[in-house]
XYZ file of C-alpha atoms in Angstrom:
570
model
C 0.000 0.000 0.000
C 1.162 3.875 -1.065
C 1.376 5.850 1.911
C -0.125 8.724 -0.197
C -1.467 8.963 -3.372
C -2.152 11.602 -5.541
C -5.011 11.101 -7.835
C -6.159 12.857 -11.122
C -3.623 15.642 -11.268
C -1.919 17.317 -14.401
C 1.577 16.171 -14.202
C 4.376 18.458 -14.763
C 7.637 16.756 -14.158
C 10.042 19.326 -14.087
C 11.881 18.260 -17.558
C 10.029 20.663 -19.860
C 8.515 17.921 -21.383
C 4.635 17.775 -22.091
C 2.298 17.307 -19.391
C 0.360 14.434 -19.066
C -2.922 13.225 -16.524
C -2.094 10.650 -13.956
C -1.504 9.863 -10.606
C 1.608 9.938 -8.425
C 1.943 7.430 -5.319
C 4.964 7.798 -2.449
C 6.341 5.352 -0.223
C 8.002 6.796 2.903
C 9.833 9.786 1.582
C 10.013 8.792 -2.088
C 8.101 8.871 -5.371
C 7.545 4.873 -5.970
C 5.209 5.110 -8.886
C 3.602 7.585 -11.695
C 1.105 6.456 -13.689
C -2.491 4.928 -13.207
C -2.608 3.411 -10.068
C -5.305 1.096 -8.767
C -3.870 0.392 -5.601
C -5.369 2.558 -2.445
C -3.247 4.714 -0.467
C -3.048 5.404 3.356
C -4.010 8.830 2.423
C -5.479 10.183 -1.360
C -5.658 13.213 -2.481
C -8.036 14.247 -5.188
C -5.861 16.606 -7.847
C -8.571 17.085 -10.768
C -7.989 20.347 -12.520
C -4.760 21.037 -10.498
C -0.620 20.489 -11.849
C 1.546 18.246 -9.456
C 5.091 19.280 -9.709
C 8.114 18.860 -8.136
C 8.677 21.445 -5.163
C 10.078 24.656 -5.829
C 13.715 25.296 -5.291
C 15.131 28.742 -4.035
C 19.145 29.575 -4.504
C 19.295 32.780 -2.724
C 18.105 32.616 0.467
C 19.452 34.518 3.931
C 17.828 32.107 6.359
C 21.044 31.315 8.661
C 19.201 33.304 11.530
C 15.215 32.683 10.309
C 15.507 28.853 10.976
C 16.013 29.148 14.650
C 12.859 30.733 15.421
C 10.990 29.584 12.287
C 10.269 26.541 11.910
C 7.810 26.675 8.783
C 10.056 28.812 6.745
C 8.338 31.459 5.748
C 7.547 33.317 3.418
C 8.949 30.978 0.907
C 6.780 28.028 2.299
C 3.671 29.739 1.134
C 5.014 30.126 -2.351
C 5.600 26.593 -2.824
C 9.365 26.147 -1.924
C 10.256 23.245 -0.299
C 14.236 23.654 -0.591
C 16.030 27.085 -0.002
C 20.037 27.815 -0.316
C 21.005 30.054 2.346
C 24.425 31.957 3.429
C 24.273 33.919 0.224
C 26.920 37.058 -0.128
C 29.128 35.917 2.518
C 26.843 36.681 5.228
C 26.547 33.301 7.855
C 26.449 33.285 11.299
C 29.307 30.898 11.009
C 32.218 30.430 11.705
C 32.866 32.344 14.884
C 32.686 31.833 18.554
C 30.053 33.125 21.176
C 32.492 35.688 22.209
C 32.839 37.021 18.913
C 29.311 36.936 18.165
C 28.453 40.868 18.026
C 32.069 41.273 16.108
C 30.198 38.358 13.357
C 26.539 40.217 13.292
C 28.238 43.303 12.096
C 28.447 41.947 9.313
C 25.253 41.367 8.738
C 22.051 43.156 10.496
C 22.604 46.626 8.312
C 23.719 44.739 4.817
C 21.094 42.321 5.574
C 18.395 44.394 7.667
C 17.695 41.315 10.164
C 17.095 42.500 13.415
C 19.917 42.070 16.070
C 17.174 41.809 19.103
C 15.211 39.236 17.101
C 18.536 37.049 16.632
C 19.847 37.873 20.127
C 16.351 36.520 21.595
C 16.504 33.198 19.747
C 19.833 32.260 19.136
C 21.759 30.575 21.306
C 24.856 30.603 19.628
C 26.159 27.751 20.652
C 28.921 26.363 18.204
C 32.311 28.067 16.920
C 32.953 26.329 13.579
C 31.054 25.761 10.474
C 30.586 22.184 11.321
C 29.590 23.243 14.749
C 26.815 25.494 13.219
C 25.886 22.785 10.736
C 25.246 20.103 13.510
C 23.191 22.741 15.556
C 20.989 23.424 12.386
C 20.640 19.728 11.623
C 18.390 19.477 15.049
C 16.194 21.996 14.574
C 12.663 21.621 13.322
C 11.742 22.097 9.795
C 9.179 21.955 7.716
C 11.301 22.874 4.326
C 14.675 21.803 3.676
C 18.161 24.058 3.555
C 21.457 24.023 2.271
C 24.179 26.090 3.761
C 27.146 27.551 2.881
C 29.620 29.260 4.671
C 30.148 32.740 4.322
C 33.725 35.135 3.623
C 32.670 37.691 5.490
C 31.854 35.242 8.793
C 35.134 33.470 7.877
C 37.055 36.650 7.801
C 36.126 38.185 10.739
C 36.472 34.716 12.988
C 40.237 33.951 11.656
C 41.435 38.318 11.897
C 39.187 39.076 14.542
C 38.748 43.186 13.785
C 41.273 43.283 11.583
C 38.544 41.615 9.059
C 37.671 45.248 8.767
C 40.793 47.054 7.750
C 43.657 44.841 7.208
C 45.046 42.323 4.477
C 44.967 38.709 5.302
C 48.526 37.129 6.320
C 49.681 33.998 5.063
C 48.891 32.428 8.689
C 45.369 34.215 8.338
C 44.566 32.636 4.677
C 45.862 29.097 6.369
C 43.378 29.386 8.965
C 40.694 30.626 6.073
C 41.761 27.329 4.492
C 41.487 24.888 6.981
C 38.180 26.433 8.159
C 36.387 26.427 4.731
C 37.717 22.474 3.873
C 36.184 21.426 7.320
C 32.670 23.326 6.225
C 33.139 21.419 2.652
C 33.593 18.190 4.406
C 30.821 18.625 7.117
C 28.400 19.262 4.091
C 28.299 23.418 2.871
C 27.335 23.591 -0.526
C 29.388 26.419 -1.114
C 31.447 29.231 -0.490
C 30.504 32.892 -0.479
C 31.396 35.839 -0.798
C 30.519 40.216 -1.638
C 32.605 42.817 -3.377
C 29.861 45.063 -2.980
C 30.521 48.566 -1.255
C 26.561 48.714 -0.904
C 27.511 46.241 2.003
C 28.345 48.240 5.244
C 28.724 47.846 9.241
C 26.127 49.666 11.270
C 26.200 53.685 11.667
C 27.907 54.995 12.412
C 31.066 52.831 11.243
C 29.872 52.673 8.342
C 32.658 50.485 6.900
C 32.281 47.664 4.431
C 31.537 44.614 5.419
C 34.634 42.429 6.345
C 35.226 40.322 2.716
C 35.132 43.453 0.928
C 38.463 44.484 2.377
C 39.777 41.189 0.984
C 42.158 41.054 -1.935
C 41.204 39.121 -5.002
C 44.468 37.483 -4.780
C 42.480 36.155 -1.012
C 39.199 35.359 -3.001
C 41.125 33.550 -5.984
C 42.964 31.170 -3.469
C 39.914 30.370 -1.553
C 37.706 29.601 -4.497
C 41.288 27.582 -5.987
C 41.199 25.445 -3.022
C 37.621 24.270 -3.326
C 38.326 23.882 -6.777
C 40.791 21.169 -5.604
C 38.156 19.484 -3.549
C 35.522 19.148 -6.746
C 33.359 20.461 -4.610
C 31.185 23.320 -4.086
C 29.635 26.133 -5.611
C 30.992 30.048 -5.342
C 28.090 32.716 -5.159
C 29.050 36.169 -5.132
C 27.680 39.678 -5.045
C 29.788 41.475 -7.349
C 32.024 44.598 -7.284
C 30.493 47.580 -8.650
C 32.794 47.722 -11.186
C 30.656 45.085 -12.662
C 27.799 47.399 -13.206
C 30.019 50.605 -14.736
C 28.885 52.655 -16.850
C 32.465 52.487 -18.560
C 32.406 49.504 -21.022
C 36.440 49.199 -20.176
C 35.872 48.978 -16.184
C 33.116 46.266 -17.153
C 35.175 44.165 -19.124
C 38.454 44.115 -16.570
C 35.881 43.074 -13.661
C 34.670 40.160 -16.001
C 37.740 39.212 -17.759
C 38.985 38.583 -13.895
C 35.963 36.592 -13.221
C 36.151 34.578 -15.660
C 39.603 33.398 -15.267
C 38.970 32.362 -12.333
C 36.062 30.421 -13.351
C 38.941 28.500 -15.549
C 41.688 28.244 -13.331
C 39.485 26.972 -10.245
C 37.012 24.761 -12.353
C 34.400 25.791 -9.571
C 30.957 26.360 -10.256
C 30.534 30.524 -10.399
C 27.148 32.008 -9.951
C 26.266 36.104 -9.240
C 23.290 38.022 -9.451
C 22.313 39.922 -13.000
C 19.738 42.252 -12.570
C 18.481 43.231 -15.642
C 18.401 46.431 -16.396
C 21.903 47.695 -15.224
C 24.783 48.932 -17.723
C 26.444 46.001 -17.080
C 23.679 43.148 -18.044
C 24.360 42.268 -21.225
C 28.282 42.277 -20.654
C 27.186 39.904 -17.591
C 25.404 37.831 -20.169
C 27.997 37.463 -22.845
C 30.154 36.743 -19.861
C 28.743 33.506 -18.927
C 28.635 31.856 -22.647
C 32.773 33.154 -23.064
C 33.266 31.753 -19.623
C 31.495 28.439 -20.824
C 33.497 28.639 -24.334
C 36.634 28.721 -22.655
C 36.372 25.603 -20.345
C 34.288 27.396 -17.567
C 31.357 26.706 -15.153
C 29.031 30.064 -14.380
C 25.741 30.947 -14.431
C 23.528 33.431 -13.570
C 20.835 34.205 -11.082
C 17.486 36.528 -12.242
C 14.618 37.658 -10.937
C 10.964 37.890 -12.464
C 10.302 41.867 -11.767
C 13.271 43.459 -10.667
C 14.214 43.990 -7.344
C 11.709 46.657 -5.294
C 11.214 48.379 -1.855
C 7.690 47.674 -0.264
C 7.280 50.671 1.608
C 4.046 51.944 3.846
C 3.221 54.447 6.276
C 2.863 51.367 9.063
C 6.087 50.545 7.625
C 9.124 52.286 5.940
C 9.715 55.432 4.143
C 12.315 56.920 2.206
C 11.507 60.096 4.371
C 12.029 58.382 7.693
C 15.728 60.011 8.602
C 14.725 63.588 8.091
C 14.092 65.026 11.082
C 11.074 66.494 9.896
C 9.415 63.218 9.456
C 11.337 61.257 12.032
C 9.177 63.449 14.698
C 5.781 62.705 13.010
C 6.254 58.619 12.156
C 7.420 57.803 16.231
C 3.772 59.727 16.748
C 1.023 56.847 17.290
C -0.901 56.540 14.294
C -4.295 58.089 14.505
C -1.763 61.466 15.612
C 0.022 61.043 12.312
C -3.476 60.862 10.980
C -4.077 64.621 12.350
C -0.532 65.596 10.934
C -1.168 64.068 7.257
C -4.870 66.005 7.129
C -3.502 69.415 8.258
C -2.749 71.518 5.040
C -0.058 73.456 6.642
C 1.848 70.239 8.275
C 1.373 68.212 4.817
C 3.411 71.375 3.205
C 6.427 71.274 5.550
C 6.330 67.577 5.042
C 6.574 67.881 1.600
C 9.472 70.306 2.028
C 11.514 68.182 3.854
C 11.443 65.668 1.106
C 12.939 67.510 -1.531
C 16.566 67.448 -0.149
C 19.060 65.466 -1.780
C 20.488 63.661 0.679
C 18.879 60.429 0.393
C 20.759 56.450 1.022
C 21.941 55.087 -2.184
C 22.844 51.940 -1.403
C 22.712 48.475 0.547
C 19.438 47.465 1.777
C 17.761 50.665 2.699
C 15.030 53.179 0.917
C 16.529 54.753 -2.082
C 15.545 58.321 -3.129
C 12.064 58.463 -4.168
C 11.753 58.427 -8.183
C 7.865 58.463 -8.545
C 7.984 57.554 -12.659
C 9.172 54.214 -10.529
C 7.345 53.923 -7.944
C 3.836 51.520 -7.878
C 0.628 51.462 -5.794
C 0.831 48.173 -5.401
C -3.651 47.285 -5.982
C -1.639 43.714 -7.343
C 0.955 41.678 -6.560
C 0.721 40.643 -9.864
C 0.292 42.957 -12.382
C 2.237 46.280 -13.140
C 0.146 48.960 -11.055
C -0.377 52.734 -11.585
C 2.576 54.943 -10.297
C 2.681 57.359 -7.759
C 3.376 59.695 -10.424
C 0.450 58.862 -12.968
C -2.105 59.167 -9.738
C -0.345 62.797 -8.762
C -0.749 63.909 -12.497
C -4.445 63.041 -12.378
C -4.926 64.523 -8.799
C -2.745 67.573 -9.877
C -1.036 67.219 -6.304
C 2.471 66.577 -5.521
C 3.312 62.857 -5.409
C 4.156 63.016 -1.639
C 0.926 64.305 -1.143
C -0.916 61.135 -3.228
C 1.146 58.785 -0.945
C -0.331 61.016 2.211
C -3.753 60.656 0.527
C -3.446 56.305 -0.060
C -2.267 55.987 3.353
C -5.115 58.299 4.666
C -7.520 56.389 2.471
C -6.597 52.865 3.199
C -5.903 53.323 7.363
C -2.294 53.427 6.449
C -2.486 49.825 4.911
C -1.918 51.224 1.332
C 1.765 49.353 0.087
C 4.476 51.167 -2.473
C 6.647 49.234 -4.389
C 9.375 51.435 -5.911
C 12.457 49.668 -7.991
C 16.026 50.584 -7.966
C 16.087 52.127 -11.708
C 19.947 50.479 -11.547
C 18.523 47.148 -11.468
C 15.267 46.981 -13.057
C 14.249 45.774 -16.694
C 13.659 48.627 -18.665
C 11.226 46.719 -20.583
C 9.380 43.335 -20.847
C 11.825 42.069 -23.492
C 14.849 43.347 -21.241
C 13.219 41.269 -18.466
C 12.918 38.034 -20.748
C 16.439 38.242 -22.207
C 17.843 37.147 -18.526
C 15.232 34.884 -17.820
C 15.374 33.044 -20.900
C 19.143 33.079 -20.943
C 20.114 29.341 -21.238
C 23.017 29.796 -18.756
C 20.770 31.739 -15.818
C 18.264 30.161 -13.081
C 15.400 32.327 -11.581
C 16.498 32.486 -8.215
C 17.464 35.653 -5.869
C 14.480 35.826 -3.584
C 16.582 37.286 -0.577
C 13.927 35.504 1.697
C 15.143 36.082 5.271
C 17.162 39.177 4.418
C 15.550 42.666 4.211
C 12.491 41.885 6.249
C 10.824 44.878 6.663
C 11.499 46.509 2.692
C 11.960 43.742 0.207
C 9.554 41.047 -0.101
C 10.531 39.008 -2.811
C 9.696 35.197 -1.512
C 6.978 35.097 -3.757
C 9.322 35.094 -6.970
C 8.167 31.820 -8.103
C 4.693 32.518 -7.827
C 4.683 35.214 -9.777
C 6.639 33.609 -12.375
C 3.588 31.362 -12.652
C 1.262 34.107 -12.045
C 2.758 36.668 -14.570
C 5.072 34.972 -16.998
C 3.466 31.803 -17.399
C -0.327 32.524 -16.881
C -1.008 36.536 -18.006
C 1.809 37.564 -20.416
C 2.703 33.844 -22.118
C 6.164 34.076 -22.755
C 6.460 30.500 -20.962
C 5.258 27.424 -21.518
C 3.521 25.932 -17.726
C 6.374 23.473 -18.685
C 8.936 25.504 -19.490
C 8.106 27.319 -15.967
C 7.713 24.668 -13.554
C 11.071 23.723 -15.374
C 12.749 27.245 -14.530
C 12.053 27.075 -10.606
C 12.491 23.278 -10.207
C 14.875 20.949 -12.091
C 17.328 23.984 -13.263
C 18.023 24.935 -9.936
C 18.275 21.636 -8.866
C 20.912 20.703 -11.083
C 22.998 24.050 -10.953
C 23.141 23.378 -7.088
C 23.670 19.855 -7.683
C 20.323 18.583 -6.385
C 20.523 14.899 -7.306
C 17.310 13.944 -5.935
C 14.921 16.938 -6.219
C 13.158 19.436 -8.596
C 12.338 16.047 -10.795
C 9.380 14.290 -10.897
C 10.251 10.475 -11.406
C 10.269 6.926 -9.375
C 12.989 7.263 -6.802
C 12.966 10.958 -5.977
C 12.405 12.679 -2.907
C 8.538 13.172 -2.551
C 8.759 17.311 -2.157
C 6.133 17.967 -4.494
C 3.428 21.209 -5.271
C -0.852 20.649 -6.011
C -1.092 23.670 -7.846
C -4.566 25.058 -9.742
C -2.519 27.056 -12.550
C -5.563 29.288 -13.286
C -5.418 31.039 -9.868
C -1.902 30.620 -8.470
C -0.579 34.006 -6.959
C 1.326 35.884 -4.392
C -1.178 37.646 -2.288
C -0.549 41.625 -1.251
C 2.002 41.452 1.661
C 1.164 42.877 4.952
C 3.109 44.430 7.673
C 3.557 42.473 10.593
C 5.437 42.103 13.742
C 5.723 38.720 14.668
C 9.241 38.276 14.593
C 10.798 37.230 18.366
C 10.847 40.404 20.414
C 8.033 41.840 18.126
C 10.647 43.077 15.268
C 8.373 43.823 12.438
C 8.557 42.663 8.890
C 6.800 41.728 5.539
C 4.879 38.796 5.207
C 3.370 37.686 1.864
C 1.195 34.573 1.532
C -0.254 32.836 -2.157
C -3.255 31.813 -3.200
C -3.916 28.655 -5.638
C -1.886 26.407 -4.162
C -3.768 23.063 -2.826
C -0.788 21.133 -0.623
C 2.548 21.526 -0.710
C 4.347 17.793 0.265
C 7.706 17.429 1.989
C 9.302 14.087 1.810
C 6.029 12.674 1.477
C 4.030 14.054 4.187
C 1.303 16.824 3.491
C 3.284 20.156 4.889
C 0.630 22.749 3.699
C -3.107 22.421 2.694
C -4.669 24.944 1.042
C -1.654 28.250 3.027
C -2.398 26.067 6.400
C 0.345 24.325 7.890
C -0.655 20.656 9.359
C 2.590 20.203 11.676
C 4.247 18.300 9.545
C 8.330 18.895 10.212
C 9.465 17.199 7.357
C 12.050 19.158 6.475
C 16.005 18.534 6.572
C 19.659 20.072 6.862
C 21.055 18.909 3.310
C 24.717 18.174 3.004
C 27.090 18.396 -0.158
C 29.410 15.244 -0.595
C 31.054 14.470 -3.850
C 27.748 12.590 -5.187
C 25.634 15.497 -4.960
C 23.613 16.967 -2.001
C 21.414 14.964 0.005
């Protein structure tokens, strides 16, 4: 007898081949048949007019800290992923000792906006190696599963102590580096990782980079050489911004660098393309030279671009000036008074045309209103700020005063970095149909209370697949399940046959969705954040056990710690 079957559903296996009707039966943790199947299970599900796929897979996740106080994983469970890659950009809480444990999250809670009371309330921090951390994770309850890897910056900053922060690494420093990340490899991290980003700084006011940053590439290159010598791993980095110059000379030195190291190491190189910056198609072209000349790279996209979800519950770009500072620590129905008060509404407006805006990392940009959305969909492009101003002939601040007013402050903006966001649809489609790039880059974990971008795969469905057609449902289910499976080295996920892991998706492709996020603070000690569910999915199955039914969790903790070895990661 099947312990579950799955009855009547549209399978789509993950190959990009064509769908077919039939059912799907699991024993213990794996898929044991596909097909008709007469026999009865211990539990049936009835999948008429629905798509059974594998489960979703996420590469870019920054759940190190999430999964101690999570145990659902959310908000990527509600979007259908049942396997996330975290430690992305060199950011991991490991390695490092418990003394050294504010001198590691420096690192982190400004690049990465996670809150340092919400980690410091959950997290015991009880290990000093990678392996340590590893074996700490592996006992935790989960409902989805995670790979780690370990991250430069957490490296750094455990071998140099605060000389991460300023100093070159000795030869005795890069043979502790060494020995460190070859223990991590061995334990099971899928990967090294790493940022040349300046975006990435320490808290205010230090302001620094973050501690790989201040790392030679001659450091980087013998890191990534040695796991080359191990055949194993994967390198993930967020790039210099060289990479993104508008000089076409600058562009080509930063990937001409890359990509000989891509040869020399023979490690697996993937990075972040956001369409829409100077440097896309250069990134592009870079991964088919890097292939041509004996080379493994790919790249990582996004389906919209990444955006700021901002609200008057939670942030604004016009939260440091003083101005406004005053008004949004005032409870709301007093900010109320303030926003309906002609003469306050002016000076507020004021305030917001200095110039001295963030411009980088994880924080509110300066306001451009030709790019910012009222977000009415989580779907579908929405009016701009500036389109609604032009037909209210009011400033744009004022519309955003007026949708907050409206909406009891609920109303949501999502404005996109103009640096990193497709110009057009066919901008968009050349990096996600690129044969060397995998839709990944959700962040999930990372930027909790601006960037909500879990629900990447279900728009990809939602969008892509469904409203504009530029996919086939095969050629989707394909893009967010066996390629990322197989660039991460998945050996037993993101297919659909006898023998796999049974992490699968019920799915009703007519209606599947992200839902419009809300603001809420249910992160230990009440941190607040964005939370984003999806509608349209039936049950979402982890190693065989029904994990979700219908957004709903059941209890089921079927999820895992998975460990690289030379066959793959299991």
């Amino acid at each position: 007898m099947y312990d579950l079957v799955i009855r009547n559903g549209t399978i789509v296996d993950g190959t990009g081949l064509p769908k077919f009707r039939g059912d799907v039966g699991v024993k213990g943790d794996r898929i044991a048949a596909i097909g008709r199947i007469a026999e009865r299970g211990k539990e049936e599900i009835d999948a008429t007019g629905h798509v059974v796929s594998p489960g979703f897979i996420d590469g870019h996740t920054h759940m190190d800290a999430q999964v101690f106080w999570d145990p659902l994983g959310s908000c990527s469970c509600w979007h259908g992923v049942t396997t996330v890659v975290m430690g992305n950009c060199g950011f991991t809480l490991a390695p490092g000792s418990a003394e050294q444990r504010d001198l590691i999250l420096s690192n982190i809670v400004r690049a990465e906006d996670i809150s340092p009371d919400a980690i410091g309330a959950a997290v015991q921090w009880n290990w000093t190696t990678f392996r340590d951390y590893m074996n700490v994770i592996d006992k935790l309850p989960k409902t989805i599963n995670y790979a780690a890897n370990i991250g430069h910056s957490a490296l750094r900053t455990y071998v140099m102590g605060p000389r991460a922060f300023e100093q070159q690494a000795s030869n005795d420093d890069l043979g502790a580096m060494e020995h460190e990340l070859l223990d991590a490899l061995d334990a099971g991290a899928i990967g090294f990782t790493s940022s040349r980003s300046t975006g990435h700084k320490l808290p205010e006011p230090d302001n620094r980079p973050v501690a790989s940053v201040h790392a030679s590439w001659e450091e980087l290159s013998q890191l990534v050489c040695l796991m080359g010598k191990t055949g194993r791993g994967i390198f993930e980095y967020s790039r210099e911004r060289e990479a993104r110059s508008s000089d076409p000379q600058v562009r080509k030195a930063a990937n001409d660098r890359l990509r000989e190291l891509a040869v020399k190491s023979g490690v697996p190189i993937t990075f972040g393309i956001p369409a829409g910056s100077p440097g896309t198609q250069d990134a592009l072209a870079l991964l088919d030279s890097t292939a041509e000349a004996g080379g493994r790279m790919f790249g990582q996209t996004h389906t919209r671009g990444i955006s700021h979800v901002l609200s008057f519950k939670g942030r604004l770009q016009f939260d440091d000036f003083p101005e406004w500072a005053q008004v949004r620590a005032l409870p709301i129905e007093e900010q109320r008074k303030i926003f309906s008060n002609p003469v306050e509404r002016k000076r507020l407006v004021d305030a917001t045309k200095r110039d001295t805006y963030r411009t980088g990392g994880g924080e509110p940009r300066k306001p451009n209103y030709q790019n910012m959305y009222v977000m009415y969909s989580a779907v579908s492009r929405n009016p701009t700020v500036a389109e609604l101003a032009a037909q209210r002939n009011v400033d744009p601040v004022e519309v955003m005063m007026d949708l907050a007013l409206e909406s009891n402050f609920n109303q949501l903006f999502m404005q996109f970095d103009v640096a990193t966001v497709p110009k057009s649809e066919a901008e968009a489609l050349a990096t996600l149909k690129h044969p060397r790039t995998v839709m990944t880059f959700s962040d999930s974990g990372a930027h909790v209370s601006l960037i909500m971008d879990s629900s990447i795969h279900t728009h990809l469905l939602a969008y892509w697949v469904r409203e504009r057609k530029a996919f086939s449902l095969e050629e989707g289910v394909k893009m967010i399940t066996l390629t990322p499976a197989m660039a991460w080295g998945f050996t037993d996920r993101g297919l659909l046959r006898q023998g796999c892991i049974a992490d699968l998706n019920i799915f009703d492709p007519a209606t599947i969705a992200p839902e419009i996020p809300t603001i809420e603070h249910d992160l230990p000690t009440g941190a607040r954040r964005l939370k984003q569910k999806s509608k349209g999915i039936m049950a979402t199955i982890l190693a065989g056990k029904v994990a979700f039914k219908n957004g709903e969790h059941t209890g089921a903790l079927g999820g895992k710690l998975l460990r690289s070895s030379a066959a793959g990661v299991q």
